[in-house]
Amino acid sequence: MVRKVSREVDSVDQFRDFMTARLYGVDVAQKVLVQGDWQAASLNTVIDTSLAPFLSNPGLTLDRGPDATIPAEAVGGLAMALYELCTNSMKYGALAEGRGPVVLSRSVHGQTVVLEWEESAPTDPDASESFGTRLIRSSLVGVRGGGRVEYNVAAGRVHAEFSWPDASLVAASPSERTA
């Protein structure tokens, strides 16, 4: 991560900001997982902890849908992706100067949890394949039962949709049942 970030920054200050954001996401994930004995975590807890520095921004709306669980292997990636989305929005997007709106909503469809970020950006967002973009798009890689991320940046809009099987509903795999 350090090597990748160092290739994408132009100054020591920028490097510090990038690394601080990534380490904050890792710290949040560690705390949530330790509190939950390294098991699946509450989505509300992951969201509240990841976005704590941004919750006072009047442009950010959290649609408190049903709570759900997120598999332990996805907590770190999701925490870092949410922090990345907020950081980018604070610097360049709808949360800069509290303009908004940014809406983070969640829903459960059958056994699938869906978390959606919708941002109306005041300027055309950067659609390049930066480290942050790759971090967001890969945030649910390796989730048992399949995790999916759709991330689209278009004129005046940033949209991210994260979905995964609710950890409390996913049955153990056949190999885990026979162990």
Short mmCIF file of N, CA, C and O in Angstrom, two decimals, residues 16-87:
data_model
loop_
_atom_site.label_atom_id
_atom_site.label_comp_id
_atom_site.label_asym_id
_atom_site.label_seq_id
_atom_site.Cartn_x
_atom_site.Cartn_y
_atom_site.Cartn_z
N ARG A 16 1.03 11.95 3.54
CA ARG A 16 0.54 11.86 4.91
C ARG A 16 -0.98 11.73 4.92
O ARG A 16 -1.55 10.89 5.61
N ASP A 17 -1.68 12.56 4.14
CA ASP A 17 -3.14 12.52 4.11
C ASP A 17 -3.65 11.18 3.60
O ASP A 17 -4.59 10.61 4.16
N PHE A 18 -3.04 10.68 2.52
CA PHE A 18 -3.46 9.39 1.97
C PHE A 18 -3.26 8.28 2.99
O PHE A 18 -4.14 7.46 3.22
N MET A 19 -2.10 8.24 3.61
CA MET A 19 -1.80 7.16 4.56
C MET A 19 -2.65 7.26 5.82
O MET A 19 -3.09 6.25 6.36
N THR A 20 -2.89 8.47 6.28
CA THR A 20 -3.74 8.66 7.45
C THR A 20 -5.14 8.09 7.20
O THR A 20 -5.70 7.39 8.04
N ALA A 21 -5.68 8.38 6.03
CA ALA A 21 -7.01 7.88 5.68
C ALA A 21 -7.03 6.36 5.65
O ALA A 21 -7.95 5.73 6.19
N ARG A 22 -6.05 5.75 5.04
CA ARG A 22 -6.01 4.28 4.95
C ARG A 22 -5.84 3.65 6.32
O ARG A 22 -6.50 2.67 6.65
N LEU A 23 -4.97 4.22 7.12
CA LEU A 23 -4.74 3.65 8.45
C LEU A 23 -5.95 3.83 9.36
O LEU A 23 -6.23 2.99 10.20
N TYR A 24 -6.69 4.92 9.18
CA TYR A 24 -7.91 5.11 9.95
C TYR A 24 -8.90 3.98 9.63
O TYR A 24 -9.49 3.39 10.54
N GLY A 25 -9.05 3.65 8.37
CA GLY A 25 -9.95 2.57 7.98
C GLY A 25 -9.52 1.23 8.57
O GLY A 25 -10.35 0.45 9.06
N VAL A 26 -8.23 0.97 8.57
CA VAL A 26 -7.72 -0.27 9.16
C VAL A 26 -7.97 -0.27 10.67
O VAL A 26 -8.39 -1.29 11.25
N ASP A 27 -7.74 0.86 11.32
CA ASP A 27 -7.97 0.98 12.76
C ASP A 27 -9.43 0.72 13.12
O ASP A 27 -9.73 -0.01 14.06
N VAL A 28 -10.34 1.30 12.36
CA VAL A 28 -11.77 1.10 12.59
C VAL A 28 -12.11 -0.38 12.48
O VAL A 28 -12.78 -0.95 13.35
N ALA A 29 -11.63 -1.01 11.42
CA ALA A 29 -11.92 -2.43 11.22
C ALA A 29 -11.39 -3.28 12.37
O ALA A 29 -12.09 -4.16 12.87
N GLN A 30 -10.17 -3.00 12.79
CA GLN A 30 -9.58 -3.76 13.90
C GLN A 30 -10.43 -3.64 15.17
O GLN A 30 -10.71 -4.62 15.84
N LYS A 31 -10.83 -2.41 15.49
CA LYS A 31 -11.62 -2.20 16.71
C LYS A 31 -12.96 -2.93 16.65
O LYS A 31 -13.37 -3.58 17.61
N VAL A 32 -13.64 -2.83 15.52
CA VAL A 32 -14.94 -3.49 15.37
C VAL A 32 -14.78 -5.00 15.47
O VAL A 32 -15.56 -5.68 16.14
N LEU A 33 -13.77 -5.54 14.81
CA LEU A 33 -13.56 -6.99 14.84
C LEU A 33 -13.15 -7.49 16.22
O LEU A 33 -13.61 -8.53 16.67
N VAL A 34 -12.30 -6.75 16.91
CA VAL A 34 -11.88 -7.16 18.25
C VAL A 34 -13.08 -7.14 19.20
O VAL A 34 -13.29 -8.08 19.97
N GLN A 35 -13.91 -6.09 19.12
CA GLN A 35 -15.10 -6.02 19.97
C GLN A 35 -16.06 -7.17 19.69
O GLN A 35 -16.75 -7.64 20.58
N GLY A 36 -16.10 -7.63 18.44
CA GLY A 36 -17.01 -8.70 18.07
C GLY A 36 -16.35 -10.07 18.06
O GLY A 36 -16.87 -10.99 17.44
N ASP A 37 -15.21 -10.20 18.73
CA ASP A 37 -14.49 -11.47 18.82
C ASP A 37 -14.17 -12.05 17.44
O ASP A 37 -14.28 -13.24 17.21
N TRP A 38 -13.83 -11.17 16.50
CA TRP A 38 -13.41 -11.53 15.14
C TRP A 38 -14.50 -12.26 14.36
O TRP A 38 -14.22 -13.06 13.48
N GLN A 39 -15.75 -11.97 14.69
CA GLN A 39 -16.88 -12.55 13.98
C GLN A 39 -17.54 -11.48 13.13
O GLN A 39 -17.09 -10.35 13.07
N ALA A 40 -18.63 -11.83 12.49
CA ALA A 40 -19.39 -10.86 11.69
C ALA A 40 -19.73 -9.65 12.56
O ALA A 40 -19.88 -9.77 13.78
N ALA A 41 -19.86 -8.49 11.93
CA ALA A 41 -20.10 -7.26 12.66
C ALA A 41 -21.41 -6.61 12.24
O ALA A 41 -21.92 -6.86 11.14
N SER A 42 -21.92 -5.76 13.09
CA SER A 42 -23.12 -4.98 12.78
C SER A 42 -22.77 -3.93 11.73
O SER A 42 -21.79 -3.20 11.88
N LEU A 43 -23.58 -3.84 10.70
CA LEU A 43 -23.36 -2.82 9.68
C LEU A 43 -23.47 -1.43 10.28
O LEU A 43 -22.68 -0.54 9.95
N ASN A 44 -24.43 -1.22 11.18
CA ASN A 44 -24.56 0.09 11.83
C ASN A 44 -23.27 0.48 12.54
O ASN A 44 -22.83 1.62 12.47
N THR A 45 -22.66 -0.47 13.24
CA THR A 45 -21.41 -0.19 13.96
C THR A 45 -20.29 0.17 12.99
O THR A 45 -19.55 1.13 13.22
N VAL A 46 -20.17 -0.58 11.90
CA VAL A 46 -19.13 -0.30 10.92
C VAL A 46 -19.33 1.09 10.31
O VAL A 46 -18.39 1.88 10.20
N ILE A 47 -20.57 1.43 9.96
CA ILE A 47 -20.85 2.74 9.37
C ILE A 47 -20.57 3.86 10.38
O ILE A 47 -19.87 4.82 10.08
N ASP A 48 -21.13 3.74 11.57
CA ASP A 48 -20.96 4.79 12.58
C ASP A 48 -19.50 5.02 12.94
O ASP A 48 -19.05 6.15 13.10
N THR A 49 -18.73 3.94 13.04
CA THR A 49 -17.33 4.07 13.41
C THR A 49 -16.49 4.60 12.25
O THR A 49 -15.64 5.46 12.44
N SER A 50 -16.75 4.11 11.06
CA SER A 50 -15.99 4.55 9.88
C SER A 50 -16.23 6.01 9.56
O SER A 50 -15.32 6.72 9.14
N LEU A 51 -17.47 6.45 9.72
CA LEU A 51 -17.84 7.80 9.31
C LEU A 51 -17.88 8.80 10.46
O LEU A 51 -18.28 9.95 10.26
N ALA A 52 -17.44 8.39 11.64
CA ALA A 52 -17.48 9.27 12.82
C ALA A 52 -16.92 10.67 12.56
O ALA A 52 -17.54 11.66 12.95
N PRO A 53 -15.79 10.81 11.86
CA PRO A 53 -15.26 12.16 11.65
C PRO A 53 -16.13 13.03 10.73
O PRO A 53 -15.94 14.24 10.67
N PHE A 54 -17.08 12.43 10.03
CA PHE A 54 -17.86 13.15 9.02
C PHE A 54 -19.33 13.34 9.40
O PHE A 54 -20.06 14.04 8.71
N LEU A 55 -19.78 12.70 10.48
CA LEU A 55 -21.21 12.68 10.80
C LEU A 55 -21.80 14.06 11.09
O LEU A 55 -23.00 14.25 10.94
N SER A 56 -20.99 15.01 11.51
CA SER A 56 -21.51 16.34 11.80
C SER A 56 -21.72 17.18 10.53
O SER A 56 -22.31 18.25 10.60
N ASN A 57 -21.27 16.69 9.39
CA ASN A 57 -21.43 17.44 8.14
C ASN A 57 -22.91 17.45 7.75
O ASN A 57 -23.51 16.39 7.59
N PRO A 58 -23.51 18.64 7.59
CA PRO A 58 -24.94 18.71 7.28
C PRO A 58 -25.30 18.15 5.91
O PRO A 58 -26.47 17.85 5.65
N GLY A 59 -24.33 17.96 5.04
CA GLY A 59 -24.62 17.42 3.72
C GLY A 59 -24.71 15.91 3.67
O GLY A 59 -25.14 15.34 2.67
N LEU A 60 -24.31 15.23 4.76
CA LEU A 60 -24.30 13.77 4.80
C LEU A 60 -25.57 13.27 5.47
O LEU A 60 -25.86 13.63 6.62
N THR A 61 -26.31 12.45 4.77
CA THR A 61 -27.53 11.86 5.32
C THR A 61 -27.35 10.35 5.39
O THR A 61 -27.02 9.72 4.37
N LEU A 62 -27.56 9.80 6.57
CA LEU A 62 -27.54 8.35 6.74
C LEU A 62 -28.99 7.88 6.82
O LEU A 62 -29.71 8.24 7.74
N ASP A 63 -29.39 7.10 5.85
CA ASP A 63 -30.73 6.51 5.85
C ASP A 63 -30.65 5.24 6.69
O ASP A 63 -30.12 4.23 6.25
N ARG A 64 -31.13 5.34 7.91
CA ARG A 64 -30.99 4.24 8.87
C ARG A 64 -31.99 3.13 8.57
O ARG A 64 -32.99 2.97 9.23
N GLY A 65 -31.68 2.38 7.55
CA GLY A 65 -32.48 1.21 7.22
C GLY A 65 -32.22 0.11 8.24
O GLY A 65 -31.62 0.35 9.29
N PRO A 66 -32.63 -1.09 7.91
CA PRO A 66 -32.45 -2.19 8.85
C PRO A 66 -30.97 -2.48 9.09
O PRO A 66 -30.16 -2.34 8.16
N ASP A 67 -30.64 -2.85 10.32
CA ASP A 67 -29.26 -3.26 10.58
C ASP A 67 -29.07 -4.63 9.94
O ASP A 67 -30.03 -5.36 9.71
N ALA A 68 -27.86 -4.94 9.64
CA ALA A 68 -27.52 -6.23 9.04
C ALA A 68 -26.14 -6.59 9.53
O ALA A 68 -25.49 -5.79 10.21
N THR A 69 -25.69 -7.75 9.17
CA THR A 69 -24.34 -8.15 9.54
C THR A 69 -23.45 -8.14 8.31
O THR A 69 -23.91 -8.34 7.19
N ILE A 70 -22.20 -7.89 8.57
CA ILE A 70 -21.20 -7.92 7.50
C ILE A 70 -20.14 -8.94 7.91
O ILE A 70 -19.70 -8.97 9.06
N PRO A 71 -19.79 -9.83 6.99
CA PRO A 71 -18.80 -10.86 7.33
C PRO A 71 -17.49 -10.24 7.80
O PRO A 71 -17.09 -9.17 7.32
N ALA A 72 -16.83 -10.91 8.70
CA ALA A 72 -15.57 -10.40 9.26
C ALA A 72 -14.57 -10.06 8.16
O ALA A 72 -13.87 -9.04 8.24
N GLU A 73 -14.50 -10.89 7.12
CA GLU A 73 -13.51 -10.66 6.06
C GLU A 73 -13.81 -9.42 5.22
O GLU A 73 -12.97 -8.97 4.45
N ALA A 74 -15.00 -8.83 5.36
CA ALA A 74 -15.36 -7.64 4.59
C ALA A 74 -15.30 -6.35 5.39
O ALA A 74 -15.38 -5.26 4.83
N VAL A 75 -15.16 -6.45 6.70
CA VAL A 75 -15.20 -5.25 7.55
C VAL A 75 -14.10 -4.26 7.18
O VAL A 75 -14.36 -3.06 7.01
N GLY A 76 -12.88 -4.72 7.05
CA GLY A 76 -11.77 -3.81 6.74
C GLY A 76 -11.94 -3.11 5.41
O GLY A 76 -11.79 -1.90 5.30
N GLY A 77 -12.27 -3.87 4.38
CA GLY A 77 -12.45 -3.28 3.06
C GLY A 77 -13.58 -2.27 3.01
O GLY A 77 -13.45 -1.19 2.43
N LEU A 78 -14.70 -2.60 3.64
CA LEU A 78 -15.84 -1.69 3.63
C LEU A 78 -15.53 -0.43 4.44
O LEU A 78 -15.84 0.68 4.01
N ALA A 79 -14.89 -0.58 5.59
CA ALA A 79 -14.54 0.59 6.41
C ALA A 79 -13.62 1.52 5.64
O ALA A 79 -13.82 2.75 5.64
N MET A 80 -12.64 0.97 4.96
CA MET A 80 -11.71 1.80 4.19
C MET A 80 -12.41 2.45 3.00
O MET A 80 -12.16 3.61 2.68
N ALA A 81 -13.31 1.73 2.33
CA ALA A 81 -14.04 2.29 1.18
C ALA A 81 -14.94 3.44 1.61
O ALA A 81 -14.99 4.48 0.95
N LEU A 82 -15.66 3.27 2.72
CA LEU A 82 -16.54 4.34 3.20
C LEU A 82 -15.74 5.58 3.59
O LEU A 82 -16.13 6.71 3.27
N TYR A 83 -14.63 5.37 4.26
CA TYR A 83 -13.78 6.50 4.64
C TYR A 83 -13.23 7.18 3.40
O TYR A 83 -13.18 8.41 3.32
N GLU A 84 -12.84 6.41 2.40
CA GLU A 84 -12.34 6.96 1.14
C GLU A 84 -13.40 7.81 0.44
O GLU A 84 -13.13 8.92 -0.03
N LEU A 85 -14.63 7.29 0.37
CA LEU A 85 -15.72 8.04 -0.26
C LEU A 85 -15.95 9.37 0.46
O LEU A 85 -16.10 10.42 -0.18
N CYS A 86 -15.97 9.33 1.79
CA CYS A 86 -16.19 10.57 2.56
C CYS A 86 -15.04 11.54 2.41
O CYS A 86 -15.25 12.75 2.25
N THR A 87 -13.83 11.04 2.47
CA THR A 87 -12.66 11.91 2.33
C THR A 87 -12.66 12.61 0.98
O THR A 87 -12.46 13.82 0.89
#
